[in-house]
Short mmCIF file of N, CA, C and O in Angstrom, two decimals:
data_model
loop_
_atom_site.label_atom_id
_atom_site.label_comp_id
_atom_site.label_asym_id
_atom_site.label_seq_id
_atom_site.Cartn_x
_atom_site.Cartn_y
_atom_site.Cartn_z
N MET A 1 138.74 77.19 76.22
CA MET A 1 139.05 77.95 75.04
C MET A 1 137.81 78.19 74.19
O MET A 1 137.59 79.27 73.69
N LYS A 2 136.96 77.12 74.05
CA LYS A 2 135.73 77.25 73.27
C LYS A 2 134.79 78.25 73.92
O LYS A 2 134.11 79.00 73.23
N THR A 3 134.73 78.24 75.26
CA THR A 3 133.87 79.17 75.99
C THR A 3 134.31 80.60 75.74
O THR A 3 133.49 81.48 75.55
N LEU A 4 135.60 80.83 75.71
CA LEU A 4 136.13 82.16 75.46
C LEU A 4 135.77 82.64 74.06
O LEU A 4 135.35 83.78 73.88
N LYS A 5 135.91 81.75 73.06
CA LYS A 5 135.56 82.10 71.69
C LYS A 5 134.05 82.40 71.59
O LYS A 5 133.66 83.35 70.93
N LEU A 6 133.24 81.58 72.23
CA LEU A 6 131.80 81.77 72.19
C LEU A 6 131.42 83.09 72.85
O LEU A 6 130.59 83.85 72.33
N SER A 7 132.04 83.40 73.97
CA SER A 7 131.78 84.67 74.66
C SER A 7 132.15 85.85 73.78
O SER A 7 131.44 86.86 73.72
N PHE A 8 133.27 85.72 73.08
CA PHE A 8 133.71 86.78 72.18
C PHE A 8 132.71 86.97 71.04
O PHE A 8 132.37 88.09 70.67
N ILE A 9 132.22 85.88 70.48
CA ILE A 9 131.26 85.95 69.38
C ILE A 9 129.95 86.59 69.85
O ILE A 9 129.40 87.47 69.18
N VAL A 10 129.46 86.20 71.02
CA VAL A 10 128.23 86.78 71.56
C VAL A 10 128.41 88.28 71.80
O VAL A 10 127.56 89.09 71.45
N ALA A 11 129.54 88.65 72.37
CA ALA A 11 129.82 90.07 72.62
C ALA A 11 129.88 90.85 71.31
O ALA A 11 129.36 91.97 71.22
N ALA A 12 130.48 90.28 70.30
CA ALA A 12 130.57 90.94 69.01
C ALA A 12 129.19 91.13 68.38
O ALA A 12 128.88 92.19 67.83
N ILE A 13 128.34 90.13 68.49
CA ILE A 13 126.98 90.23 67.95
C ILE A 13 126.20 91.32 68.67
O ILE A 13 125.52 92.14 68.05
N ILE A 14 126.32 91.36 69.98
CA ILE A 14 125.62 92.39 70.76
C ILE A 14 126.10 93.78 70.35
O ILE A 14 125.30 94.69 70.18
N CYS A 15 127.40 93.93 70.16
CA CYS A 15 127.95 95.23 69.74
C CYS A 15 127.45 95.64 68.36
O CYS A 15 127.24 96.82 68.08
N LEU A 16 127.23 94.67 67.50
CA LEU A 16 126.74 94.97 66.16
C LEU A 16 125.25 95.30 66.15
O LEU A 16 124.79 96.14 65.38
N ILE A 17 124.49 94.64 67.01
CA ILE A 17 123.04 94.83 67.04
C ILE A 17 122.64 96.04 67.87
O ILE A 17 121.68 96.73 67.54
N ALA A 18 123.35 96.33 68.93
CA ALA A 18 122.96 97.38 69.88
C ALA A 18 122.66 98.73 69.23
O ALA A 18 121.68 99.37 69.61
N PRO A 19 123.45 99.21 68.27
CA PRO A 19 123.13 100.51 67.70
C PRO A 19 121.77 100.56 66.98
O PRO A 19 121.19 101.63 66.82
N PHE A 20 121.27 99.41 66.59
CA PHE A 20 120.00 99.38 65.87
C PHE A 20 118.80 99.20 66.79
O PHE A 20 117.66 99.34 66.38
N ALA A 21 119.06 98.86 68.04
CA ALA A 21 117.97 98.70 69.01
C ALA A 21 117.54 100.09 69.46
O ALA A 21 118.36 100.90 69.87
N GLU A 22 116.27 100.36 69.35
CA GLU A 22 115.77 101.67 69.70
C GLU A 22 115.15 101.62 71.08
O GLU A 22 114.19 100.88 71.33
N ALA A 23 115.70 102.39 72.00
CA ALA A 23 115.16 102.44 73.34
C ALA A 23 113.89 103.27 73.32
O ALA A 23 113.85 104.35 72.75
N LYS A 24 112.85 102.76 73.96
CA LYS A 24 111.59 103.48 74.02
C LYS A 24 111.71 104.56 75.08
O LYS A 24 112.01 104.29 76.24
N PRO A 25 111.48 105.81 74.71
CA PRO A 25 111.58 106.88 75.69
C PRO A 25 110.46 106.78 76.72
O PRO A 25 109.36 106.35 76.41
N MET A 26 110.76 107.17 77.96
CA MET A 26 109.74 107.16 79.00
C MET A 26 108.67 108.19 78.72
O MET A 26 107.53 108.05 79.08
N VAL A 27 109.09 109.26 78.10
CA VAL A 27 108.22 110.39 77.89
C VAL A 27 107.93 110.55 76.41
O VAL A 27 108.83 110.62 75.60
N SER A 28 106.67 110.59 76.07
CA SER A 28 106.27 110.81 74.68
C SER A 28 105.98 112.29 74.51
O SER A 28 104.97 112.79 74.97
N GLN A 29 106.90 112.98 73.86
CA GLN A 29 106.73 114.42 73.68
C GLN A 29 106.12 114.75 72.33
O GLN A 29 106.04 115.90 71.96
N GLU A 30 105.68 113.75 71.59
CA GLU A 30 105.13 113.98 70.28
C GLU A 30 103.62 114.17 70.29
O GLU A 30 103.06 114.72 69.35
N ASP A 31 102.93 113.71 71.30
CA ASP A 31 101.48 113.72 71.32
C ASP A 31 100.96 115.00 71.97
O ASP A 31 100.99 115.16 73.18
N ASN A 32 100.45 115.90 71.13
CA ASN A 32 99.91 117.16 71.62
C ASN A 32 98.52 117.01 72.23
O ASN A 32 98.01 117.95 72.82
N SER A 33 97.90 115.84 72.07
CA SER A 33 96.54 115.65 72.58
C SER A 33 96.53 115.14 74.03
O SER A 33 95.48 115.00 74.62
N LYS A 34 97.70 114.89 74.59
CA LYS A 34 97.79 114.38 75.95
C LYS A 34 98.62 115.32 76.81
O LYS A 34 99.50 116.01 76.32
N VAL A 35 98.33 115.31 78.10
CA VAL A 35 99.10 116.09 79.06
C VAL A 35 99.69 115.11 80.06
O VAL A 35 98.96 114.33 80.69
N GLN A 36 101.00 115.12 80.17
CA GLN A 36 101.71 114.27 81.12
C GLN A 36 102.20 115.16 82.26
O GLN A 36 102.86 116.16 82.02
N VAL A 37 101.88 114.76 83.47
CA VAL A 37 102.28 115.52 84.65
C VAL A 37 103.25 114.65 85.44
O VAL A 37 102.95 113.49 85.75
N TYR A 38 104.40 115.22 85.76
CA TYR A 38 105.43 114.51 86.51
C TYR A 38 105.77 115.29 87.76
O TYR A 38 105.98 116.51 87.70
N TYR A 39 105.83 114.58 88.88
CA TYR A 39 106.32 115.20 90.11
C TYR A 39 107.54 114.41 90.55
O TYR A 39 107.45 113.24 90.92
N PHE A 40 108.68 115.04 90.46
CA PHE A 40 109.95 114.43 90.88
C PHE A 40 110.23 114.84 92.31
O PHE A 40 110.14 116.02 92.66
N HIS A 41 110.59 113.86 93.13
CA HIS A 41 110.85 114.13 94.54
C HIS A 41 111.96 113.21 95.04
O HIS A 41 112.37 112.28 94.34
N ASN A 42 112.42 113.47 96.24
CA ASN A 42 113.43 112.62 96.88
C ASN A 42 112.73 111.64 97.81
O ASN A 42 111.53 111.74 98.06
N THR A 43 113.50 110.71 98.34
CA THR A 43 112.93 109.71 99.25
C THR A 43 112.42 110.37 100.52
O THR A 43 111.30 110.14 100.94
N ARG A 44 113.24 111.19 101.12
CA ARG A 44 112.84 111.92 102.33
C ARG A 44 112.08 113.15 101.90
O ARG A 44 112.60 113.98 101.15
N ARG A 45 110.84 113.25 102.38
CA ARG A 45 109.97 114.33 101.93
C ARG A 45 109.40 115.10 103.11
O ARG A 45 108.98 114.52 104.10
N CYS A 46 109.34 116.41 102.95
CA CYS A 46 108.76 117.26 103.98
C CYS A 46 107.26 117.42 103.73
O CYS A 46 106.72 116.94 102.73
N ALA A 47 106.59 118.14 104.60
CA ALA A 47 105.15 118.35 104.48
C ALA A 47 104.81 119.08 103.18
O ALA A 47 103.82 118.76 102.52
N THR A 48 105.65 120.02 102.79
CA THR A 48 105.39 120.77 101.55
C THR A 48 105.53 119.86 100.34
O THR A 48 104.70 119.92 99.42
N CYS A 49 106.53 119.01 100.32
CA CYS A 49 106.72 118.08 99.21
C CYS A 49 105.50 117.18 99.05
O CYS A 49 105.01 116.97 97.94
N ASN A 50 105.01 116.67 100.16
CA ASN A 50 103.82 115.82 100.12
C ASN A 50 102.59 116.61 99.68
O ASN A 50 101.75 116.10 98.95
N ALA A 51 102.49 117.85 100.13
CA ALA A 51 101.35 118.68 99.77
C ALA A 51 101.34 119.01 98.27
O ALA A 51 100.28 119.02 97.64
N VAL A 52 102.51 119.26 97.70
CA VAL A 52 102.58 119.54 96.25
C VAL A 52 101.98 118.38 95.48
O VAL A 52 101.16 118.55 94.58
N GLU A 53 102.37 117.17 95.85
CA GLU A 53 101.85 115.99 95.16
C GLU A 53 100.35 115.82 95.37
O GLU A 53 99.59 115.63 94.42
N SER A 54 99.91 115.90 96.62
CA SER A 54 98.48 115.66 96.89
C SER A 54 97.59 116.74 96.29
O SER A 54 96.52 116.43 95.74
N VAL A 55 97.99 118.00 96.34
CA VAL A 55 97.18 119.08 95.76
C VAL A 55 97.13 118.93 94.24
O VAL A 55 96.08 119.12 93.62
N THR A 56 98.24 118.54 93.63
CA THR A 56 98.27 118.35 92.18
C THR A 56 97.33 117.22 91.78
O THR A 56 96.52 117.38 90.85
N LYS A 57 97.40 116.10 92.46
CA LYS A 57 96.53 114.96 92.15
C LYS A 57 95.06 115.34 92.34
O LYS A 57 94.21 115.02 91.52
N GLU A 58 94.79 116.03 93.44
CA GLU A 58 93.42 116.45 93.73
C GLU A 58 92.90 117.41 92.66
O GLU A 58 91.76 117.28 92.20
N ALA A 59 93.73 118.35 92.24
CA ALA A 59 93.33 119.31 91.21
C ALA A 59 93.03 118.62 89.90
O ALA A 59 92.03 118.92 89.23
N LEU A 60 93.87 117.68 89.51
CA LEU A 60 93.66 116.96 88.26
C LEU A 60 92.38 116.14 88.31
O LEU A 60 91.59 116.14 87.36
N LYS A 61 92.16 115.45 89.42
CA LYS A 61 90.97 114.60 89.54
C LYS A 61 89.69 115.41 89.62
O LYS A 61 88.66 115.00 89.08
N SER A 62 89.72 116.54 90.30
CA SER A 62 88.49 117.31 90.46
C SER A 62 88.19 118.20 89.24
O SER A 62 87.03 118.39 88.89
N GLN A 63 89.20 118.73 88.60
CA GLN A 63 88.98 119.67 87.50
C GLN A 63 88.99 119.01 86.12
O GLN A 63 88.46 119.57 85.17
N PHE A 64 89.61 117.83 86.02
CA PHE A 64 89.74 117.15 84.73
C PHE A 64 89.44 115.66 84.88
O PHE A 64 90.14 114.82 84.32
N ALA A 65 88.40 115.34 85.62
CA ALA A 65 88.09 113.94 85.94
C ALA A 65 87.94 113.06 84.70
O ALA A 65 88.49 111.96 84.65
N GLN A 66 87.22 113.54 83.71
CA GLN A 66 86.99 112.72 82.52
C GLN A 66 88.29 112.49 81.74
O GLN A 66 88.56 111.39 81.29
N GLN A 67 89.10 113.55 81.59
CA GLN A 67 90.36 113.42 80.85
C GLN A 67 91.33 112.50 81.59
O GLN A 67 92.08 111.75 80.94
N VAL A 68 91.31 112.54 82.91
CA VAL A 68 92.16 111.63 83.69
C VAL A 68 91.66 110.19 83.50
O VAL A 68 92.45 109.28 83.25
N ALA A 69 90.35 110.01 83.58
CA ALA A 69 89.77 108.67 83.40
C ALA A 69 90.06 108.12 82.00
O ALA A 69 90.29 106.92 81.84
N ASP A 70 90.06 108.99 81.00
CA ASP A 70 90.31 108.57 79.62
C ASP A 70 91.79 108.42 79.29
O ASP A 70 92.13 108.00 78.19
N GLY A 71 92.65 108.80 80.22
CA GLY A 71 94.10 108.70 79.98
C GLY A 71 94.66 109.86 79.18
O GLY A 71 95.82 109.82 78.76
N VAL A 72 93.86 110.89 78.96
CA VAL A 72 94.33 112.08 78.23
C VAL A 72 95.31 112.85 79.12
O VAL A 72 96.26 113.45 78.64
N ILE A 73 95.04 112.82 80.42
CA ILE A 73 95.93 113.44 81.40
C ILE A 73 96.45 112.34 82.30
O ILE A 73 95.68 111.54 82.84
N THR A 74 97.77 112.28 82.43
CA THR A 74 98.38 111.29 83.32
C THR A 74 99.24 111.98 84.37
O THR A 74 99.78 113.06 84.12
N PHE A 75 99.33 111.37 85.52
CA PHE A 75 100.17 111.89 86.60
C PHE A 75 101.12 110.79 87.04
O PHE A 75 100.69 109.65 87.23
N GLN A 76 102.38 111.15 87.19
CA GLN A 76 103.35 110.17 87.67
C GLN A 76 104.26 110.83 88.70
O GLN A 76 104.85 111.88 88.44
N SER A 77 104.35 110.21 89.86
CA SER A 77 105.24 110.65 90.92
C SER A 77 106.49 109.79 90.84
O SER A 77 106.39 108.55 90.87
N LEU A 78 107.65 110.42 90.72
CA LEU A 78 108.89 109.68 90.53
C LEU A 78 109.94 110.08 91.57
O LEU A 78 110.20 111.27 91.78
N ASN A 79 110.51 109.07 92.19
CA ASN A 79 111.56 109.28 93.19
C ASN A 79 112.89 109.44 92.48
O ASN A 79 113.32 108.54 91.75
N LEU A 80 113.54 110.56 92.67
CA LEU A 80 114.82 110.85 92.03
C LEU A 80 115.95 109.94 92.49
O LEU A 80 117.00 109.90 91.86
N GLU A 81 115.73 109.21 93.57
CA GLU A 81 116.75 108.33 94.10
C GLU A 81 116.57 106.88 93.65
O GLU A 81 117.35 106.02 94.02
N GLU A 82 115.54 106.63 92.84
CA GLU A 82 115.30 105.30 92.29
C GLU A 82 115.58 105.32 90.80
O GLU A 82 115.54 106.38 90.16
N GLU A 83 115.85 104.17 90.23
CA GLU A 83 116.28 104.08 88.83
C GLU A 83 115.29 104.70 87.84
O GLU A 83 115.68 105.44 86.95
N GLU A 84 114.01 104.40 88.00
CA GLU A 84 113.00 104.95 87.09
C GLU A 84 112.99 106.48 87.14
O GLU A 84 112.91 107.16 86.13
N GLY A 85 113.08 107.02 88.34
CA GLY A 85 113.11 108.47 88.51
C GLY A 85 114.37 109.10 87.93
O GLY A 85 114.31 110.15 87.29
N LYS A 86 115.50 108.45 88.14
CA LYS A 86 116.76 108.94 87.58
C LYS A 86 116.71 108.97 86.05
O LYS A 86 117.15 109.94 85.42
N THR A 87 116.16 107.90 85.46
CA THR A 87 116.08 107.81 84.01
C THR A 87 115.17 108.90 83.44
O THR A 87 115.53 109.59 82.49
N ALA A 88 113.99 109.06 84.03
CA ALA A 88 113.05 110.07 83.56
C ALA A 88 113.62 111.48 83.76
O ALA A 88 113.47 112.34 82.89
N ALA A 89 114.28 111.70 84.89
CA ALA A 89 114.86 113.01 85.16
C ALA A 89 115.93 113.36 84.13
O ALA A 89 116.00 114.49 83.64
N LYS A 90 116.74 112.39 83.78
CA LYS A 90 117.79 112.62 82.78
C LYS A 90 117.15 112.95 81.43
O LYS A 90 117.56 113.89 80.75
N GLU A 91 116.14 112.17 81.07
CA GLU A 91 115.46 112.36 79.78
C GLU A 91 114.78 113.73 79.69
O GLU A 91 114.78 114.36 78.64
N LEU A 92 114.22 114.17 80.81
CA LEU A 92 113.50 115.45 80.83
C LEU A 92 114.36 116.62 81.29
O LEU A 92 113.88 117.73 81.43
N GLU A 93 115.63 116.34 81.55
CA GLU A 93 116.58 117.34 82.00
C GLU A 93 116.14 118.00 83.30
O GLU A 93 116.17 119.21 83.46
N VAL A 94 115.71 117.16 84.24
CA VAL A 94 115.29 117.59 85.56
C VAL A 94 116.44 117.35 86.52
O VAL A 94 117.02 116.27 86.52
N ASN A 95 116.75 118.35 87.35
CA ASN A 95 117.89 118.23 88.25
C ASN A 95 117.53 118.11 89.73
O ASN A 95 118.39 117.91 90.56
N GLY A 96 116.27 118.27 90.04
CA GLY A 96 115.86 118.20 91.44
C GLY A 96 114.36 118.10 91.52
O GLY A 96 113.69 117.79 90.54
N GLN A 97 113.82 118.38 92.70
CA GLN A 97 112.38 118.30 92.89
C GLN A 97 111.70 119.21 91.86
O GLN A 97 112.02 120.39 91.76
N THR A 98 110.76 118.65 91.13
CA THR A 98 110.15 119.38 90.02
C THR A 98 108.71 118.92 89.81
O THR A 98 108.42 117.74 89.86
N LEU A 99 107.83 119.89 89.53
CA LEU A 99 106.46 119.62 89.11
C LEU A 99 106.38 120.08 87.66
O LEU A 99 106.43 121.27 87.37
N LEU A 100 106.27 119.12 86.74
CA LEU A 100 106.41 119.41 85.32
C LEU A 100 105.19 118.92 84.54
O LEU A 100 104.75 117.79 84.72
N PHE A 101 104.69 119.79 83.66
CA PHE A 101 103.55 119.49 82.80
C PHE A 101 104.06 119.49 81.36
O PHE A 101 104.71 120.45 80.94
N ILE A 102 103.74 118.43 80.60
CA ILE A 102 104.24 118.29 79.24
C ILE A 102 103.09 117.91 78.30
O ILE A 102 102.30 117.03 78.60
N SER A 103 103.04 118.61 77.18
CA SER A 103 102.13 118.25 76.11
C SER A 103 102.86 118.54 74.80
O SER A 103 103.17 119.70 74.51
N GLY A 104 103.14 117.49 74.04
CA GLY A 104 103.92 117.67 72.82
C GLY A 104 105.28 118.22 73.17
O GLY A 104 105.97 117.71 74.05
N ASP A 105 105.67 119.31 72.52
CA ASP A 105 106.97 119.91 72.80
C ASP A 105 106.86 121.06 73.81
O ASP A 105 107.83 121.75 74.09
N LYS A 106 105.68 121.25 74.37
CA LYS A 106 105.48 122.31 75.35
C LYS A 106 105.69 121.77 76.77
O LYS A 106 105.08 120.77 77.16
N LYS A 107 106.55 122.43 77.52
CA LYS A 107 106.82 122.05 78.91
C LYS A 107 106.54 123.25 79.81
O LYS A 107 106.96 124.36 79.50
N THR A 108 105.85 123.00 80.91
CA THR A 108 105.59 124.06 81.88
C THR A 108 106.01 123.55 83.25
O THR A 108 105.54 122.51 83.71
N ASP A 109 106.88 124.29 83.89
CA ASP A 109 107.41 123.94 85.20
C ASP A 109 106.65 124.74 86.26
O ASP A 109 106.73 125.97 86.29
N LEU A 110 105.89 124.04 87.10
CA LEU A 110 105.14 124.71 88.17
C LEU A 110 105.74 124.45 89.55
O LEU A 110 105.05 124.56 90.56
N THR A 111 107.01 124.14 89.59
CA THR A 111 107.67 123.82 90.86
C THR A 111 107.57 124.97 91.85
O THR A 111 107.17 124.78 93.00
N THR A 112 107.91 126.16 91.41
CA THR A 112 107.89 127.32 92.32
C THR A 112 106.48 127.58 92.82
O THR A 112 106.27 127.75 94.04
N ALA A 113 105.52 127.59 91.93
CA ALA A 113 104.12 127.79 92.33
C ALA A 113 103.68 126.69 93.30
O ALA A 113 102.96 126.96 94.27
N GLY A 114 104.12 125.48 93.04
CA GLY A 114 103.76 124.36 93.91
C GLY A 114 104.29 124.53 95.32
O GLY A 114 103.54 124.41 96.29
N PHE A 115 105.57 124.84 95.42
CA PHE A 115 106.18 124.94 96.75
C PHE A 115 105.75 126.21 97.48
O PHE A 115 105.72 126.23 98.70
N MET A 116 105.39 127.25 96.76
CA MET A 116 104.94 128.48 97.41
C MET A 116 103.51 128.36 97.93
O MET A 116 103.14 129.04 98.89
N ASN A 117 102.69 127.53 97.27
CA ASN A 117 101.26 127.56 97.56
C ASN A 117 100.64 126.27 98.09
O ASN A 117 99.54 126.32 98.64
N ALA A 118 101.26 125.14 97.93
CA ALA A 118 100.62 123.86 98.25
C ALA A 118 100.11 123.79 99.69
O ALA A 118 99.00 123.31 99.93
N LEU A 119 100.88 124.28 100.64
CA LEU A 119 100.46 124.21 102.04
C LEU A 119 99.59 125.39 102.46
O LEU A 119 98.59 125.21 103.15
N THR A 120 99.96 126.57 102.05
CA THR A 120 99.28 127.76 102.56
C THR A 120 98.15 128.27 101.67
O THR A 120 97.19 128.85 102.18
N LYS A 121 98.25 128.07 100.36
CA LYS A 121 97.23 128.55 99.43
C LYS A 121 96.95 127.48 98.35
O LYS A 121 97.20 127.71 97.17
N PRO A 122 96.45 126.32 98.75
CA PRO A 122 96.27 125.24 97.78
C PRO A 122 95.34 125.62 96.62
O PRO A 122 95.54 125.15 95.50
N ASP A 123 94.34 126.47 96.88
CA ASP A 123 93.44 126.87 95.79
C ASP A 123 94.17 127.67 94.72
O ASP A 123 93.84 127.57 93.53
N LYS A 124 95.16 128.44 95.13
CA LYS A 124 95.96 129.19 94.16
C LYS A 124 96.75 128.23 93.26
O LYS A 124 96.84 128.42 92.05
N LEU A 125 97.31 127.19 93.86
CA LEU A 125 98.03 126.18 93.08
C LEU A 125 97.06 125.44 92.15
O LEU A 125 97.36 125.21 90.98
N LYS A 126 95.89 125.10 92.65
CA LYS A 126 94.89 124.41 91.82
C LYS A 126 94.49 125.27 90.62
O LYS A 126 94.33 124.76 89.51
N ASP A 127 94.34 126.58 90.85
CA ASP A 127 94.01 127.48 89.74
C ASP A 127 95.12 127.51 88.70
O ASP A 127 94.86 127.52 87.50
N LYS A 128 96.35 127.52 89.16
CA LYS A 128 97.50 127.53 88.25
C LYS A 128 97.57 126.23 87.46
O LYS A 128 97.87 126.23 86.26
N ILE A 129 97.28 125.12 88.11
CA ILE A 129 97.26 123.82 87.43
C ILE A 129 96.15 123.81 86.38
O ILE A 129 96.37 123.38 85.25
N LYS A 130 94.96 124.30 86.75
CA LYS A 130 93.84 124.34 85.81
C LYS A 130 94.19 125.18 84.59
O LYS A 130 93.95 124.78 83.45
N GLU A 131 94.78 126.32 84.82
CA GLU A 131 95.19 127.23 83.72
C GLU A 131 96.22 126.55 82.82
O GLU A 131 96.12 126.58 81.59
N THR A 132 97.19 125.90 83.41
CA THR A 132 98.25 125.23 82.66
C THR A 132 97.71 124.08 81.81
O THR A 132 97.99 123.99 80.62
N VAL A 133 96.94 123.21 82.44
CA VAL A 133 96.41 122.04 81.73
C VAL A 133 95.43 122.49 80.64
O VAL A 133 95.48 121.97 79.52
N SER A 134 94.58 123.44 80.95
CA SER A 134 93.60 123.93 79.95
C SER A 134 94.30 124.48 78.73
O SER A 134 93.84 124.27 77.61
N SER A 135 95.43 125.14 78.92
CA SER A 135 96.17 125.71 77.79
C SER A 135 96.85 124.63 76.94
O SER A 135 97.21 124.87 75.80
N MET A 136 97.00 123.44 77.52
CA MET A 136 97.67 122.34 76.81
C MET A 136 96.70 121.41 76.09
O MET A 136 97.09 120.64 75.23
N LEU A 137 95.43 121.44 76.51
CA LEU A 137 94.43 120.54 75.91
C LEU A 137 93.91 121.10 74.58
O LEU A 137 93.85 122.23 74.33
#
């Protein structure tokens, strides 16, 4: 009986405190001085999916090496089938494979450009990434 009362009290305290606990968002959309790049993918990936990620990483490292080293530009690859990926996708309103660039409240989706060019015209995708990131810095 005492255990039941104690469990009830603990549950009541948690219910009272929970609304005041602030969950830290995965994505900081307030900082206009940083560019966050997210590539959302599934567990099973085709050659194009892998190419989108590798070309994006290569473009960021070669064209913005200092900003990447300084943490001004970040890249994160997230699996939509894992908890972290599901959480970020929900927060960013992503529904499937997506290549997303965010700076402050500005979002640019390069998914189509990525999938159209990563394998056959990687330089075209790199140019689009450079243009996008440069406009956000």
